[in-house]
Coordinates of C-alpha atoms in Angstrom, one line a residue:
M236 CA 107.1 119.7 52.2
S237 CA 108.0 123.3 53.2
Y238 CA 104.4 124.3 52.3
V239 CA 103.0 121.9 55.0
Y240 CA 105.5 123.2 57.6
A241 CA 104.8 126.8 56.8
S242 CA 101.1 126.3 57.2
A243 CA 101.6 124.5 60.5
Q244 CA 103.6 127.3 62.0
P245 CA 100.7 129.6 63.0
H246 CA 99.0 126.6 64.7
F247 CA 102.1 125.9 66.8
L248 CA 102.4 129.6 67.8
R249 CA 98.7 129.6 68.8
A250 CA 99.3 126.6 70.9
F251 CA 102.8 127.5 72.3
L252 CA 101.9 130.9 73.5
P253 CA 99.0 129.8 75.8
L254 CA 101.0 126.9 77.1
A255 CA 104.0 129.2 77.8
A256 CA 101.6 131.6 79.6
I257 CA 100.1 128.8 81.6
Y258 CA 103.6 127.5 82.5
V259 CA 104.7 130.9 83.7
L260 CA 101.5 131.4 85.8
V261 CA 101.7 128.0 87.4
L262 CA 105.4 128.4 88.2
W263 CA 104.7 131.9 89.7
A264 CA 101.8 130.5 91.8
T265 CA 103.6 127.5 93.2
A266 CA 106.8 126.7 95.0
S267 CA 109.1 123.7 95.1
L268 CA 109.0 121.6 98.3
N269 CA 112.8 121.4 98.2
I270 CA 115.5 122.3 95.8
G271 CA 117.0 118.8 95.6
D272 CA 120.7 118.7 94.7
T273 CA 121.0 122.3 93.7
P274 CA 123.1 123.2 96.7
V275 CA 125.6 120.5 95.8
Y276 CA 125.8 121.9 92.2
V277 CA 126.1 125.4 93.6
D278 CA 129.0 124.4 95.8
A279 CA 130.9 122.7 92.9
I280 CA 130.4 125.8 90.6
L281 CA 131.5 128.1 93.4
R282 CA 134.6 126.0 94.0
V283 CA 135.6 126.4 90.4
E284 CA 134.7 130.1 90.4
N285 CA 137.0 130.6 93.4
G286 CA 139.9 129.0 91.6
G287 CA 139.3 125.3 92.4
S288 CA 139.9 122.3 90.1
K289 CA 138.0 121.6 87.0
R290 CA 139.5 118.1 86.7
F291 CA 137.3 115.2 85.9
W292 CA 137.6 113.5 89.3
D293 CA 138.6 115.1 92.6
Q294 CA 139.1 113.7 96.0
G295 CA 135.7 115.3 96.8
G296 CA 134.0 112.6 94.7
F297 CA 130.4 113.7 94.2
L298 CA 131.6 117.4 94.3
S299 CA 133.6 116.9 91.2
F300 CA 132.9 119.5 88.5
W301 CA 132.5 116.7 85.8
E302 CA 130.4 114.1 87.6
F303 CA 129.1 111.3 85.4
G304 CA 125.4 111.6 86.3
P305 CA 124.7 115.2 85.3
L306 CA 127.8 115.4 83.2
L307 CA 127.3 118.8 81.6
W308 CA 125.0 120.4 84.3
R309 CA 127.7 122.0 86.4
P310 CA 129.8 123.2 83.4
L311 CA 126.6 124.6 81.7
G312 CA 125.6 126.3 85.0
W313 CA 129.1 127.8 85.4
L314 CA 129.2 129.0 81.8
T315 CA 125.7 130.5 82.1
F316 CA 126.6 132.1 85.4
K317 CA 129.6 133.7 83.7
I318 CA 127.3 135.1 81.0
L319 CA 124.5 136.3 83.3
R320 CA 126.7 137.5 86.2
P321 CA 126.2 141.2 85.6
L322 CA 122.4 140.8 85.8
L323 CA 122.3 138.6 88.9
N324 CA 122.4 139.1 92.7
S325 CA 125.7 140.4 94.1
D326 CA 125.9 137.4 96.5
L327 CA 127.8 134.7 94.7
R328 CA 125.9 131.8 96.2
A329 CA 122.5 133.4 95.4
A330 CA 123.7 134.3 91.9
V331 CA 124.7 130.7 91.0
T332 CA 121.5 129.4 92.5
Q333 CA 119.5 131.9 90.4
T334 CA 121.4 130.8 87.3
L335 CA 120.6 127.1 87.9
L336 CA 116.9 128.0 88.5
I337 CA 116.8 130.0 85.3
L338 CA 118.2 127.0 83.4
N339 CA 115.6 124.8 85.0
W340 CA 112.7 127.1 84.1
I341 CA 113.8 127.3 80.5
S342 CA 114.3 123.5 80.3
G343 CA 110.9 123.0 81.8
L344 CA 109.3 125.2 79.2
V345 CA 111.2 123.4 76.4
A346 CA 109.9 120.1 77.9
V347 CA 106.3 121.3 77.9
L348 CA 106.4 122.6 74.3
S349 CA 108.3 119.4 73.1
L350 CA 105.6 117.2 74.7
Y351 CA 102.9 119.2 72.9
A352 CA 104.7 119.0 69.6
L353 CA 105.4 115.2 70.0
I354 CA 101.8 114.4 70.8
F355 CA 100.5 116.6 68.0
R356 CA 102.9 114.9 65.5
I357 CA 101.6 111.5 66.6
S358 CA 97.9 112.3 66.9
N359 CA 97.5 115.3 64.5
T360 CA 94.9 116.7 66.9
R361 CA 95.2 119.9 68.9
W362 CA 93.1 119.4 72.0
P363 CA 94.6 116.1 73.2
S364 CA 98.1 117.6 72.6
F365 CA 97.2 120.7 74.6
L366 CA 95.5 118.8 77.4
A367 CA 98.5 116.4 77.8
A368 CA 100.9 119.3 77.9
F369 CA 98.7 121.2 80.4
G370 CA 98.4 118.1 82.6
F371 CA 102.1 117.6 82.5
I372 CA 102.6 121.2 83.7
L373 CA 100.4 120.4 86.7
T374 CA 102.1 117.3 87.9
N375 CA 103.9 117.4 91.2
A376 CA 107.1 115.8 89.9
F377 CA 107.4 118.2 87.0
L378 CA 106.7 121.3 89.1
N379 CA 109.1 120.3 91.8
Y380 CA 112.0 119.7 89.4
A381 CA 111.3 122.7 87.1
Q382 CA 111.7 124.9 90.2
S383 CA 114.7 123.3 91.8

């Protein structure tokens, strides 16, 4: 079984690199229409960063750090912000926003490459897998959320 996996690795690298390059170019050439709930998440992370509560539920309700919907999004954003802080903008609000955008960009790339791998695993053909992932990159909903 390892022989099959080892022989498939160059194919995935040959497919992943062009898809990653296309993803970067498309994100560079486009912009999100809006950034959705990102300001709400930034506010929650800044509140914790400035000494606020990390409790599961606060009087603020939707501003709670551990909201049920995106349960780990704010803690992950806060932790990533702490790690990347020396590399980011000096303005706290801009730095937290940059952190969340970086996480979205990485998550979008993982989604594209995962879609390619899933379709290739089902169909065992390269071009349909590549075209589906390429088409996915170009959808409005994906581009909007990968950039917000």
